Amino acid sequence: MPHGRKTPKLSRTASHRDAMLANMAASLFLHSKVKTTTSKAKALRPFVDRLISTAKEGSLHSMRQVASVVRDKEALKKLFQELVPKLQDRSSGFSRVVKAGFRKGDNAEVSIVELLVEKPKEKEVVEKKEGRLKRLSGRLRRGGKAAPEPSSKRTGRRYKPAAARATEPEAPETEPTEEPIEEPETGEEKEKS
C-alpha cells in the first residue's frame, strides 16, 4: 500500500528527481520565476518552501543543510542575502504555482512557479456606484424620474397593455408636407439674369 508517498515520481529515479528539483530550485532562487510543466511545478513548490523555511533559521547548520541540496553558489548567496530578509515576516507560502496554458510542441500543461518576495499592492478603495435599475416606487419616493417602460422586441415601440391602448385616443396620422425642391442654376440662366 502506498502510504506516505507524497512526492510524485515524475517518471524518474530518485536520484534524477532530486537533482532535477535541486536545479529547478536554484533557478528559482536566481530568477524568482520558473516556467515548467504543471506536475513538476507542483512537486517543486513544497520542495522550495521547505528550503526557504530551513534557510530562515539563519544558523550555520541550516546554511549547510540548504547548501547540501542546492549546489549553485550564486543561488545560495542570493537566497541568504536577498530573499530570506524579504521573507522574514512570512511564516509559510513562499511560492505559488500559476497555470500558464499548454506547451506548443507536445501540448503539455505548463505552469509558472513564482517566489512571493514582493509585498502585495494595496488595492484602491473605489466607491461603488448605485445600480442603474431601481424600483419605480423607490425612485418616485426619492423624487427622481420614473424608470422607462420596457420596449417591445418585435416592433421597437414602447409596449403598452391592450387595456391602456384602448383607453388612449389615437393620434391622427398626418402626411408630411412636401416642399418644392429648388433646381440649381445652370450657366445659361446666369447669363440671362
mmCIF file of C-alpha atoms in Angstrom:
data_model
loop_
_atom_site.group_PDB
_atom_site.id
_atom_site.type_symbol
_atom_site.label_atom_id
_atom_site.label_comp_id
_atom_site.label_asym_id
_atom_site.label_seq_id
_atom_site.Cartn_x
_atom_site.Cartn_y
_atom_site.Cartn_z
ATOM 1 C CA MET A 1 0.000 0.000 0.000
ATOM 2 C CA PRO A 2 1.368 3.398 -0.948
ATOM 3 C CA HIS A 3 1.201 5.063 2.465
ATOM 4 C CA GLY A 4 3.146 8.292 2.966
ATOM 5 C CA ARG A 5 4.241 8.713 -0.644
ATOM 6 C CA LYS A 6 3.712 12.432 -1.015
ATOM 7 C CA THR A 7 6.253 13.258 -3.711
ATOM 8 C CA PRO A 8 5.196 12.368 -7.247
ATOM 9 C CA LYS A 9 7.640 10.112 -9.094
ATOM 10 C CA LEU A 10 7.667 12.239 -12.288
ATOM 11 C CA SER A 11 8.803 9.130 -14.239
ATOM 12 C CA ARG A 12 12.348 9.453 -12.881
ATOM 13 C CA THR A 13 14.585 7.610 -10.471
ATOM 14 C CA ALA A 14 15.005 9.090 -7.003
ATOM 15 C CA SER A 15 18.485 10.489 -7.724
ATOM 16 C CA HIS A 16 17.369 12.029 -11.023
ATOM 17 C CA ARG A 17 14.283 13.540 -9.383
ATOM 18 C CA ASP A 18 16.311 15.028 -6.500
ATOM 19 C CA ALA A 19 18.889 16.520 -8.893
ATOM 20 C CA MET A 20 16.161 17.976 -11.110
ATOM 21 C CA LEU A 21 14.318 19.589 -8.184
ATOM 22 C CA ALA A 22 17.590 20.995 -6.790
ATOM 23 C CA ASN A 23 18.479 22.542 -10.157
ATOM 24 C CA MET A 24 14.992 23.993 -10.558
ATOM 25 C CA ALA A 25 15.151 25.416 -7.019
ATOM 26 C CA ALA A 26 18.498 27.082 -7.825
ATOM 27 C CA SER A 27 16.991 28.602 -10.971
ATOM 28 C CA LEU A 28 14.004 29.797 -8.963
ATOM 29 C CA PHE A 29 16.246 31.479 -6.381
ATOM 30 C CA LEU A 30 18.258 33.201 -9.132
ATOM 31 C CA HIS A 31 15.377 34.365 -11.340
ATOM 32 C CA SER A 32 12.385 34.410 -8.907
ATOM 33 C CA LYS A 33 10.309 32.687 -11.591
ATOM 34 C CA VAL A 34 10.488 29.320 -13.402
ATOM 35 C CA LYS A 35 8.275 28.052 -16.224
ATOM 36 C CA THR A 36 7.804 24.270 -16.291
ATOM 37 C CA THR A 37 5.162 21.572 -16.593
ATOM 38 C CA THR A 38 2.403 21.594 -14.014
ATOM 39 C CA SER A 39 3.368 18.249 -12.448
ATOM 40 C CA LYS A 40 6.982 19.411 -11.941
ATOM 41 C CA ALA A 41 5.754 22.757 -10.598
ATOM 42 C CA LYS A 42 3.525 21.031 -8.036
ATOM 43 C CA ALA A 43 6.489 18.922 -6.898
ATOM 44 C CA LEU A 44 8.841 21.938 -6.814
ATOM 45 C CA ARG A 45 6.685 24.234 -4.679
ATOM 46 C CA PRO A 46 6.806 22.300 -1.359
ATOM 47 C CA PHE A 47 10.465 21.454 -2.018
ATOM 48 C CA VAL A 48 11.361 25.161 -2.308
ATOM 49 C CA ASP A 49 9.165 26.150 0.638
ATOM 50 C CA ARG A 50 10.988 23.660 2.894
ATOM 51 C CA LEU A 51 14.381 25.001 1.735
ATOM 52 C CA ILE A 52 13.362 28.588 2.477
ATOM 53 C CA SER A 53 11.978 27.633 5.902
ATOM 54 C CA THR A 54 15.280 25.970 6.736
ATOM 55 C CA ALA A 55 17.247 28.970 5.424
ATOM 56 C CA LYS A 56 15.187 31.360 7.569
ATOM 57 C CA GLU A 57 16.586 29.785 10.759
ATOM 58 C CA GLY A 58 19.858 31.558 9.967
ATOM 59 C CA SER A 59 22.169 29.135 11.784
ATOM 60 C CA LEU A 60 25.339 27.611 10.342
ATOM 61 C CA HIS A 61 23.674 24.204 10.435
ATOM 62 C CA SER A 62 20.687 25.406 8.393
ATOM 63 C CA MET A 63 23.028 27.009 5.842
ATOM 64 C CA ARG A 64 24.879 23.730 5.438
ATOM 65 C CA GLN A 65 21.617 21.796 5.090
ATOM 66 C CA VAL A 66 20.442 24.060 2.278
ATOM 67 C CA ALA A 67 23.903 24.005 0.660
ATOM 68 C CA SER A 68 23.838 20.184 0.611
ATOM 69 C CA VAL A 69 20.768 20.349 -1.622
ATOM 70 C CA VAL A 70 21.362 23.480 -3.721
ATOM 71 C CA ARG A 71 24.901 23.278 -5.125
ATOM 72 C CA ASP A 72 24.900 26.598 -7.016
ATOM 73 C CA LYS A 73 26.930 29.192 -5.044
ATOM 74 C CA GLU A 74 25.261 32.197 -6.691
ATOM 75 C CA ALA A 75 21.808 30.843 -5.882
ATOM 76 C CA LEU A 76 22.797 30.236 -2.245
ATOM 77 C CA LYS A 77 24.263 33.727 -1.958
ATOM 78 C CA LYS A 78 21.109 35.305 -3.353
ATOM 79 C CA LEU A 79 18.892 33.130 -1.127
ATOM 80 C CA PHE A 80 20.628 34.040 2.134
ATOM 81 C CA GLN A 81 21.469 37.689 1.389
ATOM 82 C CA GLU A 82 18.426 38.912 -0.574
ATOM 83 C CA LEU A 83 15.475 36.528 -0.368
ATOM 84 C CA VAL A 84 15.495 35.448 3.297
ATOM 85 C CA PRO A 85 15.423 39.046 4.673
ATOM 86 C CA LYS A 86 12.442 39.828 2.417
ATOM 87 C CA LEU A 87 10.606 36.695 3.578
ATOM 88 C CA GLN A 88 11.187 37.095 7.351
ATOM 89 C CA ASP A 89 7.660 38.374 8.037
ATOM 90 C CA ARG A 90 6.062 35.473 6.131
ATOM 91 C CA SER A 91 5.726 32.183 8.022
ATOM 92 C CA SER A 92 4.825 29.956 5.075
ATOM 93 C CA GLY A 93 3.654 30.072 1.483
ATOM 94 C CA PHE A 94 6.857 31.437 -0.010
ATOM 95 C CA SER A 95 5.984 30.432 -3.565
ATOM 96 C CA ARG A 96 2.951 29.908 -5.762
ATOM 97 C CA VAL A 97 2.036 27.992 -8.909
ATOM 98 C CA VAL A 98 0.180 29.850 -11.668
ATOM 99 C CA LYS A 99 -1.133 27.870 -14.630
ATOM 100 C CA ALA A 100 0.067 29.280 -17.958
ATOM 101 C CA GLY A 101 -1.713 27.268 -20.656
ATOM 102 C CA PHE A 102 -0.294 24.494 -22.811
ATOM 103 C CA ARG A 103 3.092 23.998 -24.487
ATOM 104 C CA LYS A 104 3.058 24.262 -28.265
ATOM 105 C CA GLY A 105 5.148 21.193 -29.108
ATOM 106 C CA ASP A 106 3.561 18.403 -27.068
ATOM 107 C CA ASN A 107 0.510 20.180 -25.592
ATOM 108 C CA ALA A 108 1.790 19.613 -22.043
ATOM 109 C CA GLU A 109 0.139 21.754 -19.366
ATOM 110 C CA VAL A 110 2.578 24.490 -18.344
ATOM 111 C CA SER A 111 2.756 26.453 -15.069
ATOM 112 C CA ILE A 112 4.891 29.199 -13.616
ATOM 113 C CA VAL A 113 6.384 28.882 -10.129
ATOM 114 C CA GLU A 114 6.978 32.302 -8.528
ATOM 115 C CA LEU A 115 8.573 33.419 -5.302
ATOM 116 C CA LEU A 116 6.353 35.763 -3.314
ATOM 117 C CA VAL A 117 9.035 38.271 -2.333
ATOM 118 C CA GLU A 118 7.226 41.461 -3.254
ATOM 119 C CA LYS A 119 4.557 42.709 -0.921
ATOM 120 C CA PRO A 120 1.092 42.793 -2.479
ATOM 121 C CA LYS A 121 -0.014 46.231 -3.653
ATOM 122 C CA GLU A 122 -2.779 47.824 -1.647
ATOM 123 C CA LYS A 123 -5.997 47.978 -3.603
ATOM 124 C CA GLU A 124 -7.559 51.372 -4.005
ATOM 125 C CA VAL A 125 -10.967 51.646 -2.480
ATOM 126 C CA VAL A 126 -13.370 52.634 -5.218
ATOM 127 C CA GLU A 127 -16.790 53.872 -4.245
ATOM 128 C CA LYS A 128 -19.432 51.576 -5.611
ATOM 129 C CA LYS A 129 -21.895 53.362 -7.842
ATOM 130 C CA GLU A 130 -25.551 52.790 -7.324
ATOM 131 C CA GLY A 131 -27.091 50.329 -9.738
ATOM 132 C CA ARG A 132 -28.968 51.653 -12.753
ATOM 133 C CA LEU A 133 -32.073 49.631 -12.225
ATOM 134 C CA LYS A 134 -34.158 50.943 -9.393
ATOM 135 C CA ARG A 135 -37.690 50.188 -8.449
ATOM 136 C CA LEU A 136 -40.203 52.643 -9.760
ATOM 137 C CA SER A 137 -41.652 53.264 -6.322
ATOM 138 C CA GLY A 138 -38.186 53.824 -4.851
ATOM 139 C CA ARG A 139 -37.296 56.429 -7.436
ATOM 140 C CA LEU A 140 -40.594 58.226 -7.057
ATOM 141 C CA ARG A 141 -40.206 58.239 -3.271
ATOM 142 C CA ARG A 142 -36.828 59.945 -3.576
ATOM 143 C CA GLY A 143 -38.159 62.479 -6.067
ATOM 144 C CA GLY A 144 -36.327 61.049 -9.069
ATOM 145 C CA LYS A 145 -37.563 60.234 -12.529
ATOM 146 C CA ALA A 146 -39.638 57.137 -13.131
ATOM 147 C CA ALA A 147 -37.999 54.192 -14.844
ATOM 148 C CA PRO A 148 -38.667 53.991 -18.587
ATOM 149 C CA GLU A 149 -41.198 51.487 -19.830
ATOM 150 C CA PRO A 150 -39.752 48.345 -21.400
ATOM 151 C CA SER A 151 -39.702 48.344 -25.189
ATOM 152 C CA SER A 152 -41.204 45.656 -27.356
ATOM 153 C CA LYS A 153 -38.633 43.445 -29.044
ATOM 154 C CA ARG A 154 -40.668 42.927 -32.215
ATOM 155 C CA THR A 155 -41.729 46.441 -33.086
ATOM 156 C CA GLY A 156 -39.223 48.536 -31.195
ATOM 157 C CA ARG A 157 -42.050 50.715 -29.866
ATOM 158 C CA ARG A 158 -42.916 51.085 -26.241
ATOM 159 C CA TYR A 159 -45.106 48.287 -25.020
ATOM 160 C CA LYS A 160 -48.463 49.230 -23.588
ATOM 161 C CA PRO A 161 -51.031 46.741 -22.371
ATOM 162 C CA ALA A 162 -54.152 46.329 -24.510
ATOM 163 C CA ALA A 163 -56.351 47.997 -21.859
ATOM 164 C CA ALA A 164 -54.148 51.113 -21.856
ATOM 165 C CA ARG A 165 -54.137 51.281 -25.665
ATOM 166 C CA ALA A 166 -57.921 51.035 -25.840
ATOM 167 C CA THR A 167 -58.482 53.980 -23.465
ATOM 168 C CA GLU A 168 -55.892 56.208 -25.103
ATOM 169 C CA PRO A 169 -57.087 58.319 -28.045
ATOM 170 C CA GLU A 170 -55.182 57.568 -31.193
ATOM 171 C CA ALA A 171 -53.175 60.396 -32.641
ATOM 172 C CA PRO A 172 -54.250 61.374 -36.164
ATOM 173 C CA GLU A 173 -51.801 60.343 -38.797
ATOM 174 C CA THR A 174 -50.548 63.288 -40.774
ATOM 175 C CA GLU A 175 -48.677 63.135 -44.009
ATOM 176 C CA PRO A 176 -45.513 65.103 -44.215
ATOM 177 C CA THR A 177 -45.790 68.222 -46.341
ATOM 178 C CA GLU A 178 -43.651 68.317 -49.436
ATOM 179 C CA GLU A 179 -41.669 71.446 -50.102
ATOM 180 C CA PRO A 180 -40.687 72.283 -53.663
ATOM 181 C CA ILE A 181 -37.107 71.460 -54.412
ATOM 182 C CA GLU A 182 -35.133 74.277 -55.998
ATOM 183 C CA GLU A 183 -33.122 73.292 -59.009
ATOM 184 C CA PRO A 184 -29.592 74.570 -59.249
ATOM 185 C CA GLU A 185 -28.973 77.392 -61.676
ATOM 186 C CA THR A 186 -27.237 76.488 -64.875
ATOM 187 C CA GLY A 187 -24.777 78.652 -66.770
ATOM 188 C CA GLU A 188 -27.396 79.783 -69.386
ATOM 189 C CA GLU A 189 -29.763 81.146 -66.706
ATOM 190 C CA LYS A 190 -26.949 83.121 -65.089
ATOM 191 C CA GLU A 191 -26.187 84.851 -68.422
ATOM 192 C CA LYS A 192 -29.844 85.824 -68.906
ATOM 193 C CA SER A 193 -30.176 87.464 -65.496
#
